[in-house]
CSV table of N, CA, C and O in Angstrom, one decimal:
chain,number,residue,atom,x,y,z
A,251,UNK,N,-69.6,-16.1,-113.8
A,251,UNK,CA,-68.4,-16.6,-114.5
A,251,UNK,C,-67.2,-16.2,-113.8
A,251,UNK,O,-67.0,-15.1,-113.2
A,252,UNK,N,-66.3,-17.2,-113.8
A,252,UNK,CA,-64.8,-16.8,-113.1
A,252,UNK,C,-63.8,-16.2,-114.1
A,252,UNK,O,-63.1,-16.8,-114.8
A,253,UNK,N,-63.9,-14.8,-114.0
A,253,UNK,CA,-63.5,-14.0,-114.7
A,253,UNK,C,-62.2,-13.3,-114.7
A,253,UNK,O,-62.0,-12.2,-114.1
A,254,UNK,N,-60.9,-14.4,-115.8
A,254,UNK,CA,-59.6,-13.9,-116.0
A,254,UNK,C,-59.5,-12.6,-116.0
A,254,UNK,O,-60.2,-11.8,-116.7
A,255,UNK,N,-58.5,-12.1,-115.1
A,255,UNK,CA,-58.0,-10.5,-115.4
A,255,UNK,C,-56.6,-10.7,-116.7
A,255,UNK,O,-55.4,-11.2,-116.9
A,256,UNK,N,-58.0,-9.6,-117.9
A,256,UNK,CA,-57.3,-9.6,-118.6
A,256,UNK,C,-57.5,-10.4,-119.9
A,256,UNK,O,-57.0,-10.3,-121.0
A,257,UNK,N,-58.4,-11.1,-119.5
A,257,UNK,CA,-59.5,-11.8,-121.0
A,257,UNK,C,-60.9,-11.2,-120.9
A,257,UNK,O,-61.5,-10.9,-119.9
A,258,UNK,N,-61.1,-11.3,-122.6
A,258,UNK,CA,-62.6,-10.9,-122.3
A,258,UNK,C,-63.2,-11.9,-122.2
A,258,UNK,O,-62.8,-13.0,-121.9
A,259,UNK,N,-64.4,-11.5,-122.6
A,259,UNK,CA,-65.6,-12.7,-122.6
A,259,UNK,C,-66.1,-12.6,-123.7
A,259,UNK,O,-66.2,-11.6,-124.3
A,260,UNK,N,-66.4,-13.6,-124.0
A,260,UNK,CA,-67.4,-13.7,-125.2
A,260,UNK,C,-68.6,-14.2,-125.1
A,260,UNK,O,-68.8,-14.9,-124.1
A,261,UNK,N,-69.8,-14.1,-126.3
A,261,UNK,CA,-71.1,-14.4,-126.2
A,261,UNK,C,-71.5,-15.3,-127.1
A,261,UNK,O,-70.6,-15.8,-127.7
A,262,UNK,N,-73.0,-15.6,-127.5
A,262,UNK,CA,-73.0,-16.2,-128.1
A,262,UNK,C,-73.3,-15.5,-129.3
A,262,UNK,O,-73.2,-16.1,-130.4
A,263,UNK,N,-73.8,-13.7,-129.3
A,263,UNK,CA,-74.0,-12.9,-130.2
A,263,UNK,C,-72.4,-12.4,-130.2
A,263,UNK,O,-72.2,-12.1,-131.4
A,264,UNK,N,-71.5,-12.3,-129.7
A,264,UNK,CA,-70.2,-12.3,-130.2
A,264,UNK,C,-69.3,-12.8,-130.5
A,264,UNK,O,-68.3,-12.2,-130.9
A,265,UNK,N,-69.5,-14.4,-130.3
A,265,UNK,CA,-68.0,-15.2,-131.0
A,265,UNK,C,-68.2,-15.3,-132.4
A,265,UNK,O,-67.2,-15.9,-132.8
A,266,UNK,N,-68.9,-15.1,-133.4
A,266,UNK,CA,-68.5,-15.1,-134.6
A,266,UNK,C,-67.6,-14.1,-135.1
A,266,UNK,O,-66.8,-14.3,-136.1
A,267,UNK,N,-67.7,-13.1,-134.3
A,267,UNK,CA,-66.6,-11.9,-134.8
A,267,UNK,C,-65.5,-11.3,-134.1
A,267,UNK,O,-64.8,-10.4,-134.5
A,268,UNK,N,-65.4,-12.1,-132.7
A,268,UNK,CA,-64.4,-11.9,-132.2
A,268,UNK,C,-63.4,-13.4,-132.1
A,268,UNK,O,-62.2,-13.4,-131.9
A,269,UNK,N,-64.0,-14.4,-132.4
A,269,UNK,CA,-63.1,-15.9,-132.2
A,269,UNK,C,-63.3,-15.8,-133.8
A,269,UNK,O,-62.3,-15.2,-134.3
A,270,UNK,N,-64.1,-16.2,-134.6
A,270,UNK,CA,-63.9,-16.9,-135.8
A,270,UNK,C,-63.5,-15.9,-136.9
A,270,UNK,O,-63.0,-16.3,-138.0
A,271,UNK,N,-63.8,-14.5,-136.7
A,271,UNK,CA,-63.1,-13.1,-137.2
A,271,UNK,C,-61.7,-12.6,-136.9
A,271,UNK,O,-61.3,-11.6,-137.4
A,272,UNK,N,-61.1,-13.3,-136.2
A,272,UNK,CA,-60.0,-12.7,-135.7
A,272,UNK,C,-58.6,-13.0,-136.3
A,272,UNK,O,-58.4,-14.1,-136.8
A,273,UNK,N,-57.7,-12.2,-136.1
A,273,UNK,CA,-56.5,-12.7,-137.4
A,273,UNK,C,-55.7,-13.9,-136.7
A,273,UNK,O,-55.3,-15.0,-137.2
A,274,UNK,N,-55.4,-13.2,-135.3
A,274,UNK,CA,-54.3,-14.1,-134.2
A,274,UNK,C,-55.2,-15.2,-134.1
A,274,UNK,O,-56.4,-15.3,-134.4
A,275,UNK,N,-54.3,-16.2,-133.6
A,275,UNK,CA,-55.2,-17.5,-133.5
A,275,UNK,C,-56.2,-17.5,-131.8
A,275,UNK,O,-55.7,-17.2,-130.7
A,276,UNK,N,-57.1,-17.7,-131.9
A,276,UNK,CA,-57.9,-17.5,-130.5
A,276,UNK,C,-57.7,-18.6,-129.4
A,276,UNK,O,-57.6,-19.7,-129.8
A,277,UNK,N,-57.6,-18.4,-128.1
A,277,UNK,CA,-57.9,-19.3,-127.1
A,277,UNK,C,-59.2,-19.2,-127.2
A,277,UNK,O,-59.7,-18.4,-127.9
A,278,UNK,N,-59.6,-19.9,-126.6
A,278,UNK,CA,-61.4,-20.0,-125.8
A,278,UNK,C,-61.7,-21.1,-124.7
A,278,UNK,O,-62.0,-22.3,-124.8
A,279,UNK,N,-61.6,-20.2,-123.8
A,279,UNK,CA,-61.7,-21.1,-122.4
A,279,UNK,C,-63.5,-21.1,-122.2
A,279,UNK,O,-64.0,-20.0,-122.2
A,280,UNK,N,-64.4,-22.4,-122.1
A,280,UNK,CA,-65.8,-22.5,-121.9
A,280,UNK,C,-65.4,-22.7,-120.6
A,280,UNK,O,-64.4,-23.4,-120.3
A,281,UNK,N,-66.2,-22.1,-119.5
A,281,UNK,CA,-66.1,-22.0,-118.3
A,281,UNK,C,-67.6,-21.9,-117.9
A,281,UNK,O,-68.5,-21.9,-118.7
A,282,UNK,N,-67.7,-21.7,-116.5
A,282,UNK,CA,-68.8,-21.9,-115.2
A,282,UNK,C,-68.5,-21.2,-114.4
A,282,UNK,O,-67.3,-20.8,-114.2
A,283,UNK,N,-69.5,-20.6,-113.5
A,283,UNK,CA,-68.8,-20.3,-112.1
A,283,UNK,C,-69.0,-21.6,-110.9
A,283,UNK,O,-68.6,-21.6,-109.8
A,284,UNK,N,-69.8,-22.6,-111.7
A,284,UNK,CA,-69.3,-23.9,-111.0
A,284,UNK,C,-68.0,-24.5,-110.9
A,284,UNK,O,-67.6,-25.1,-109.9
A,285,UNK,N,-67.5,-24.3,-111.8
A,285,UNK,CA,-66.1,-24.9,-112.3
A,285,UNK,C,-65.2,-24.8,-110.7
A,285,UNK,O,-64.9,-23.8,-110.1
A,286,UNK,N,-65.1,-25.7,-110.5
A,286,UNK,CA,-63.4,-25.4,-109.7
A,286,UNK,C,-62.2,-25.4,-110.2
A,286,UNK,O,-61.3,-24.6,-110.1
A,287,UNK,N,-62.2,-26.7,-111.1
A,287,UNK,CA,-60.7,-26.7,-112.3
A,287,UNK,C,-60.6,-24.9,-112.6
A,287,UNK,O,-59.6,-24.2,-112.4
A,288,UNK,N,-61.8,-24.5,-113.1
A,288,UNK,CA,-62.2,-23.2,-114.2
A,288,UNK,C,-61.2,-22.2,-113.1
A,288,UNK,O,-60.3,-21.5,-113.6
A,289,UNK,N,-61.3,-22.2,-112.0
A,289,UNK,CA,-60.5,-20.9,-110.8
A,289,UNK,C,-59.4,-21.1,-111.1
A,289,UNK,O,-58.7,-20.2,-111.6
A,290,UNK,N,-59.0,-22.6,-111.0
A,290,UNK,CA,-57.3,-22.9,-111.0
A,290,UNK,C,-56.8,-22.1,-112.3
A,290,UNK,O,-55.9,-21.3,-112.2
A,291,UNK,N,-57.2,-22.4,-113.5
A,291,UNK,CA,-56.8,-22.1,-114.8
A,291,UNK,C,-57.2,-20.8,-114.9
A,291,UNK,O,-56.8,-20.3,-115.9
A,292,UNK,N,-57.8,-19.9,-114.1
A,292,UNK,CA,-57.7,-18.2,-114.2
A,292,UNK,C,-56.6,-17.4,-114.2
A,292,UNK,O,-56.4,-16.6,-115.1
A,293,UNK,N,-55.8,-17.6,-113.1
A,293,UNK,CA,-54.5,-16.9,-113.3
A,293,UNK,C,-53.9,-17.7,-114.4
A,293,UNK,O,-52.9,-17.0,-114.6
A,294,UNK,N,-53.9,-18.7,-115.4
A,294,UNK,CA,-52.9,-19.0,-115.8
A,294,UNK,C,-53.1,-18.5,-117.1
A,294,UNK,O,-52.2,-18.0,-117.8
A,295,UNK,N,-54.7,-18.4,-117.6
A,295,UNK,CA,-55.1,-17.8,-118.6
A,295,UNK,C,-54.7,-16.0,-118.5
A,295,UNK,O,-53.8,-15.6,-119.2
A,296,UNK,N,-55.2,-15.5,-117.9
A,296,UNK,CA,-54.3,-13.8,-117.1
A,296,UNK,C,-53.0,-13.9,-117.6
A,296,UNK,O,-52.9,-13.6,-118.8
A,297,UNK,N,-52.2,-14.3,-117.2
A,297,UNK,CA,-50.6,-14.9,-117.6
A,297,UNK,C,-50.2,-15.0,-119.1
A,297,UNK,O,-49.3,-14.4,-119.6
A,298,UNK,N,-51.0,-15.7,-119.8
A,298,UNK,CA,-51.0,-15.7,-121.1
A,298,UNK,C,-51.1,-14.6,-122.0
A,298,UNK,O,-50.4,-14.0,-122.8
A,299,UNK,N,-52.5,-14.5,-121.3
A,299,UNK,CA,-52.9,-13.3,-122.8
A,299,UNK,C,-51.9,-12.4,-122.3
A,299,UNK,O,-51.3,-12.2,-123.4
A,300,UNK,N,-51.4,-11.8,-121.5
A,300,UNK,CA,-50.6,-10.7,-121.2
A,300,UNK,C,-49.5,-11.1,-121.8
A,300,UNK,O,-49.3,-10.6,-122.9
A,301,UNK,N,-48.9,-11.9,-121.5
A,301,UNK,CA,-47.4,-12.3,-122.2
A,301,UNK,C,-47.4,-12.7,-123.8
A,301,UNK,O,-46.5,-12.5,-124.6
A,302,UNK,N,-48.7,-13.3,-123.9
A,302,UNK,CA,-48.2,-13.9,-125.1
A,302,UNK,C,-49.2,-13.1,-126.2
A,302,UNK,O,-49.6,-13.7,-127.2
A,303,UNK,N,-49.5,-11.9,-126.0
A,303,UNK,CA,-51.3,-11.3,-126.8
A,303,UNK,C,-50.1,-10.7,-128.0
A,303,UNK,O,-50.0,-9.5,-127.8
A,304,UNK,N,-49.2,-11.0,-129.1
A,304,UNK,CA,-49.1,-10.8,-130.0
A,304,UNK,C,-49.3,-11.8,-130.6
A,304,UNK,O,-49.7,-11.7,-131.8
A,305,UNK,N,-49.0,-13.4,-129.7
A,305,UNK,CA,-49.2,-14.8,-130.7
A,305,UNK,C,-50.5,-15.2,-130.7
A,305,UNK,O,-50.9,-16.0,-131.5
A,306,UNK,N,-51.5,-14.7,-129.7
A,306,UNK,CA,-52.5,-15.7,-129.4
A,306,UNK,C,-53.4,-14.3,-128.8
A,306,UNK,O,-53.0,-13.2,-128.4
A,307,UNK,N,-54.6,-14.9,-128.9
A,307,UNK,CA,-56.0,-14.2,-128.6
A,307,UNK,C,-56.5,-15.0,-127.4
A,307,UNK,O,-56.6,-16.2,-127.5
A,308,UNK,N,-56.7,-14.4,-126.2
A,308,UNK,CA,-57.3,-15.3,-125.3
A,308,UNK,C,-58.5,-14.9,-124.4
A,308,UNK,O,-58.6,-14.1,-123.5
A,309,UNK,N,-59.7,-16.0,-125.1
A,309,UNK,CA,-61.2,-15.4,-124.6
A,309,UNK,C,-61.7,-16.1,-123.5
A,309,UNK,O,-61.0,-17.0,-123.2
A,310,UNK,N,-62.7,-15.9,-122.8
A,310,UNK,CA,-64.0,-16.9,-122.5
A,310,UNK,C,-65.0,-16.7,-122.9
A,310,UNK,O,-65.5,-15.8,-123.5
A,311,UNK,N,-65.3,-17.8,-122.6
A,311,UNK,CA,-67.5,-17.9,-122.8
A,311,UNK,C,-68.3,-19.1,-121.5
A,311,UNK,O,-68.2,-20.3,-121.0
A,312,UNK,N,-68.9,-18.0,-121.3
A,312,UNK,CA,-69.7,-18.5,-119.7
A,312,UNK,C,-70.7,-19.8,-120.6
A,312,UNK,O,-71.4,-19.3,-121.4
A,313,UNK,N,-70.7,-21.6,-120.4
A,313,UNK,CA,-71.2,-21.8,-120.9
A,313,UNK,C,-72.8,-21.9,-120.2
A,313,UNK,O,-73.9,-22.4,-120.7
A,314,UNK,N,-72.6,-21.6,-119.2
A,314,UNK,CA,-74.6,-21.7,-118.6
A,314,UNK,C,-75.4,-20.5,-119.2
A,314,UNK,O,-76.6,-20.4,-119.0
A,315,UNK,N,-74.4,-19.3,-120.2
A,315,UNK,CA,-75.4,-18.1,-120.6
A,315,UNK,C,-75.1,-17.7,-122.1
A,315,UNK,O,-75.3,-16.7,-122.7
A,316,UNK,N,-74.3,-19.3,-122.5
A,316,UNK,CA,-74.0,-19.1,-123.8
A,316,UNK,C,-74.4,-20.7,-124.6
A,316,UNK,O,-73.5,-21.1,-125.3
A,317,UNK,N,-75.6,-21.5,-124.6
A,317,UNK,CA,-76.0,-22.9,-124.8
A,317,UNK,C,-75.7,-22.8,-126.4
A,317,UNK,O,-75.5,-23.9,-126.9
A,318,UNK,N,-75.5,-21.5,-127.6
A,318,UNK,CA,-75.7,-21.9,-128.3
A,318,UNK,C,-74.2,-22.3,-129.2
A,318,UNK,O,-74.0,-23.2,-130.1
A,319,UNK,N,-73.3,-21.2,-128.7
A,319,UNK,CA,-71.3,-22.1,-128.9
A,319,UNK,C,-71.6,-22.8,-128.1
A,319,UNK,O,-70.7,-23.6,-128.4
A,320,UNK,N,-72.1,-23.3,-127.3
A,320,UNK,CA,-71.3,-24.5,-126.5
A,320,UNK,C,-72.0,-25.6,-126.8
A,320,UNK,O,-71.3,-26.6,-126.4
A,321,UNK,N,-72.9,-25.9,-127.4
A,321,UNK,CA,-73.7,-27.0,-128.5
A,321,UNK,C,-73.3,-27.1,-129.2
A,321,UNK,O,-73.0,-28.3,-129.5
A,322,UNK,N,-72.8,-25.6,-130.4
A,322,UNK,CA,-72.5,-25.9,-131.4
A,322,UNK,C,-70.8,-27.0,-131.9
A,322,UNK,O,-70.4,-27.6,-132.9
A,323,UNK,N,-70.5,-26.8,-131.0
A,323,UNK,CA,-68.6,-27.3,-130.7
A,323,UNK,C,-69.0,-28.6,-129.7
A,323,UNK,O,-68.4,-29.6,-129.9
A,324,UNK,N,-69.8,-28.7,-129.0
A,324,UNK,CA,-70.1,-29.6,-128.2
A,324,UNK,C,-69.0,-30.4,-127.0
A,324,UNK,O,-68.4,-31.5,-126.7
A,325,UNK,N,-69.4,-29.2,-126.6
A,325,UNK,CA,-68.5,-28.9,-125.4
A,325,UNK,C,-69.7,-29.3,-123.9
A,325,UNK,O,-70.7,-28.7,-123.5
A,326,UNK,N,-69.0,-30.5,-123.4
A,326,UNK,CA,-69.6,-30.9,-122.3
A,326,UNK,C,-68.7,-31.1,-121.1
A,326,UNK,O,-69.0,-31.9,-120.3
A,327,UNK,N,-67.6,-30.5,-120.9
A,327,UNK,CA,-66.7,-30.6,-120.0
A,327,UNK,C,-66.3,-29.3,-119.3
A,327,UNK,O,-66.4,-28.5,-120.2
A,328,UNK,N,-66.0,-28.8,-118.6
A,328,UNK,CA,-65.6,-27.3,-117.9
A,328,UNK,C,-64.3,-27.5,-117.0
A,328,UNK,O,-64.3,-28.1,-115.9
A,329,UNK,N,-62.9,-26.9,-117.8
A,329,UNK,CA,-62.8,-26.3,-118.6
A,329,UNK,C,-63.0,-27.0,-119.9
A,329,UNK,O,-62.6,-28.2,-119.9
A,330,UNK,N,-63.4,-26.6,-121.0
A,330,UNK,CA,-62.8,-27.0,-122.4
A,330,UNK,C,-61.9,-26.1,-123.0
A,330,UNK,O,-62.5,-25.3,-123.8
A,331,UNK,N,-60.7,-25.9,-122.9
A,331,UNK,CA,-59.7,-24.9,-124.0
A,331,UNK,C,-60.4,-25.0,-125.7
A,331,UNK,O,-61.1,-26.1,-125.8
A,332,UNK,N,-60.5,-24.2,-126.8
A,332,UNK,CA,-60.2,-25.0,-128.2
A,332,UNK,C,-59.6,-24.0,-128.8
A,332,UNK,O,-59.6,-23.0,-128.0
A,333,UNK,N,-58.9,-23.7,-129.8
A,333,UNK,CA,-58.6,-22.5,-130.3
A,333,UNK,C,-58.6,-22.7,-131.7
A,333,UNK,O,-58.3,-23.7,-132.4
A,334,UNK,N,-59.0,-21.6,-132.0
A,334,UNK,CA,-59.2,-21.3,-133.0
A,334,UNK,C,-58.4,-20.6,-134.1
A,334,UNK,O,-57.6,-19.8,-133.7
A,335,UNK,N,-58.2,-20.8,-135.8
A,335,UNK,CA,-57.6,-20.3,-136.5
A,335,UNK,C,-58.1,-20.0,-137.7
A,335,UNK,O,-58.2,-21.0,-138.4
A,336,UNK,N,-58.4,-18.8,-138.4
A,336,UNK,CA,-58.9,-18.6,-139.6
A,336,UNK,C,-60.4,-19.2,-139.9
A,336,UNK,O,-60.9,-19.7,-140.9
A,337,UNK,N,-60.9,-18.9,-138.6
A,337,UNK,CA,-62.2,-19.5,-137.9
A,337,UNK,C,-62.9,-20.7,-138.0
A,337,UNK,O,-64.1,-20.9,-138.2
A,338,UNK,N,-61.6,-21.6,-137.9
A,338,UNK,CA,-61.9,-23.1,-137.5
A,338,UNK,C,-60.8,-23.8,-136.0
A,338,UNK,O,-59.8,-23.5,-135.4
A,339,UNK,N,-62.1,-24.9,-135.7
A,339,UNK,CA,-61.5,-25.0,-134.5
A,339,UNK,C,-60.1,-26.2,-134.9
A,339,UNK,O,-60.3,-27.1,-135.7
A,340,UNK,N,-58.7,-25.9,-134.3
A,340,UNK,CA,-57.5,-26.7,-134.8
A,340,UNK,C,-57.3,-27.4,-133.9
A,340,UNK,O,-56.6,-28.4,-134.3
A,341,UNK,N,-57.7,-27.6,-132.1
A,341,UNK,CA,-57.1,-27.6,-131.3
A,341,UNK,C,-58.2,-27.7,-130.4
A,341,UNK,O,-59.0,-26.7,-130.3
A,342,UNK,N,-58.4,-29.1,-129.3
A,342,UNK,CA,-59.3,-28.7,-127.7
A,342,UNK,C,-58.3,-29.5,-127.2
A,342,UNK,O,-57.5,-30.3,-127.7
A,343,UNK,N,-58.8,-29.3,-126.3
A,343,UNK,CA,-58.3,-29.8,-124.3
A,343,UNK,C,-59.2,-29.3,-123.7
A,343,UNK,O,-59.8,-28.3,-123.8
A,344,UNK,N,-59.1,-30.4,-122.6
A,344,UNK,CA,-60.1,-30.9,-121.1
A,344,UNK,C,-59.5,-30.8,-120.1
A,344,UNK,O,-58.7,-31.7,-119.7
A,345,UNK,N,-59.8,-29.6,-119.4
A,345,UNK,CA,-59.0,-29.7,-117.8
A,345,UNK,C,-58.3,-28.8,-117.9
A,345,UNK,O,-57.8,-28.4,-118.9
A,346,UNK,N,-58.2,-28.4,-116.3
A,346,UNK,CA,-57.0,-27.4,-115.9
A,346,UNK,C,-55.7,-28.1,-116.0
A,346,UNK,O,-55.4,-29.2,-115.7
A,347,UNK,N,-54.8,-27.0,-116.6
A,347,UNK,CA,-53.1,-27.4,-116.4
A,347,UNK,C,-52.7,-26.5,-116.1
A,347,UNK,O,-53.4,-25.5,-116.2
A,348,UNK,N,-51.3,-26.4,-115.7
A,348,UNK,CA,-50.2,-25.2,-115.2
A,348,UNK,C,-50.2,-24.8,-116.4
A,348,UNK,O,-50.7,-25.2,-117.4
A,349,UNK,N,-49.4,-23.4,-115.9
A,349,UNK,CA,-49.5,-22.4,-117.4
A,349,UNK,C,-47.7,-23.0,-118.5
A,349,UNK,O,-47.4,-22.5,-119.5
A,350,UNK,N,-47.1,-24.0,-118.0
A,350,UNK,CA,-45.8,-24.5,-118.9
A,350,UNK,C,-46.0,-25.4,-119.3
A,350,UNK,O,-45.4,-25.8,-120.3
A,351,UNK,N,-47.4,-26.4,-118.7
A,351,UNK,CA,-48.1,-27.7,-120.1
A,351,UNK,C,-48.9,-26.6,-120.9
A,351,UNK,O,-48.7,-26.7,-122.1
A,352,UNK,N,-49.9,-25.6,-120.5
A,352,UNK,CA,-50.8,-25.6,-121.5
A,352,UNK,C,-49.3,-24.9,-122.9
A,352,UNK,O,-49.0,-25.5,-124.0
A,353,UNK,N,-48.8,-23.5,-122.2
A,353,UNK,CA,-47.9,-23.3,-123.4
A,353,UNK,C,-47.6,-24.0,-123.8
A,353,UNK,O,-47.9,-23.8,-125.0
A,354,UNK,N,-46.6,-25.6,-123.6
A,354,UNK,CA,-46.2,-26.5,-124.6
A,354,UNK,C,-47.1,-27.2,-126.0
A,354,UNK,O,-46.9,-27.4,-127.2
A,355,UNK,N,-48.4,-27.1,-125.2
A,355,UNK,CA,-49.9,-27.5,-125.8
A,355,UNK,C,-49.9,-26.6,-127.0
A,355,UNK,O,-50.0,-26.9,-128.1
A,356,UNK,N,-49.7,-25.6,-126.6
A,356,UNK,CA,-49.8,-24.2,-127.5
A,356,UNK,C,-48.6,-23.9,-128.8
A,356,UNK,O,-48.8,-23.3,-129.9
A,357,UNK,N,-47.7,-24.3,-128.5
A,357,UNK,CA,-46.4,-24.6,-129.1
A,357,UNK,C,-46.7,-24.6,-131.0
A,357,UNK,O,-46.4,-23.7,-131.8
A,358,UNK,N,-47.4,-25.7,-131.1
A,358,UNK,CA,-47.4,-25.9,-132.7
A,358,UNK,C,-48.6,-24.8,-133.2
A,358,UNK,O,-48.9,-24.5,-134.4
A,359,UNK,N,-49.3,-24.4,-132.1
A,359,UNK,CA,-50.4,-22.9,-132.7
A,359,UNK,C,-49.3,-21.9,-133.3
A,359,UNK,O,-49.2,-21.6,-134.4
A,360,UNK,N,-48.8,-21.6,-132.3
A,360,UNK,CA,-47.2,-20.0,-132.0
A,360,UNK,C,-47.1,-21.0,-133.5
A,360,UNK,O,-47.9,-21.0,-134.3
A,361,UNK,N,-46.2,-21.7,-133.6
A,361,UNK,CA,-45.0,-22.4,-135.1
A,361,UNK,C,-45.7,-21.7,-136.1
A,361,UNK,O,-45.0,-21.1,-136.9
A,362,UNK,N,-47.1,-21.7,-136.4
A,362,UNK,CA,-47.8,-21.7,-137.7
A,362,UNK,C,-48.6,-20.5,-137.6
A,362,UNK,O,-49.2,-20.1,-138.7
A,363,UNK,N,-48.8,-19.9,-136.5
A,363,UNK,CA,-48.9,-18.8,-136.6
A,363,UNK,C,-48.5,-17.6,-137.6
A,363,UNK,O,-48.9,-16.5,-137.3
């Protein structure tokens, strides 16, 4: 897996209590170490959680070692963003973006936060 400095990872024995348990609202980047988009969006994800880790939670999950979140959400694209809130999903996107679209994307999470 291409592994943000500065996010963890999640599993398939850990995202119920670290994404759908959690108070802040979560990112969840499904990623590959296939991915190419998945490299680009590493530093931007790094960037985030550091700046923004009082509004927002920001994870991964490898999906070639995690089939059973990534079925269950049905996630067939790398990257897939979704985030999570009060352990429902409110929010996906497809594809790498710079880190000043995804924040805009992020915008009405932060509001209701």
């Amino acid at each position: 897996m291409i592994h943000a400095e500065g996010v963890a990872e999640v599993t398939d024995t850990t995202f119920d209590g670290e994404v759908l348990g959690a108070e802040l609202p979560v990112l969840v980047e499904f990623t590959a170490d296939w991915c190419g988009p998945c490299r680009q969006l590493a530093p931007v994800l790094s960037a985030i959680a550091a700046e923004q880790a009082d509004r927002i939670k920001v994870v991964q999950l490898d999906v070639d070692h995690n089939p059973g979140i990534t079925s269950r959400y049905g996630v067939l694209s790398m990257p897939t963003l979704m985030v999570f809130r009060s352990g429902e999903p409110v929010k996906s996107m497809v594809g790498a973006r710079p880190k000043r679209r995804l924040l805009q994307e992020l915008e009405d999470v932060f509001e209701t936060a």
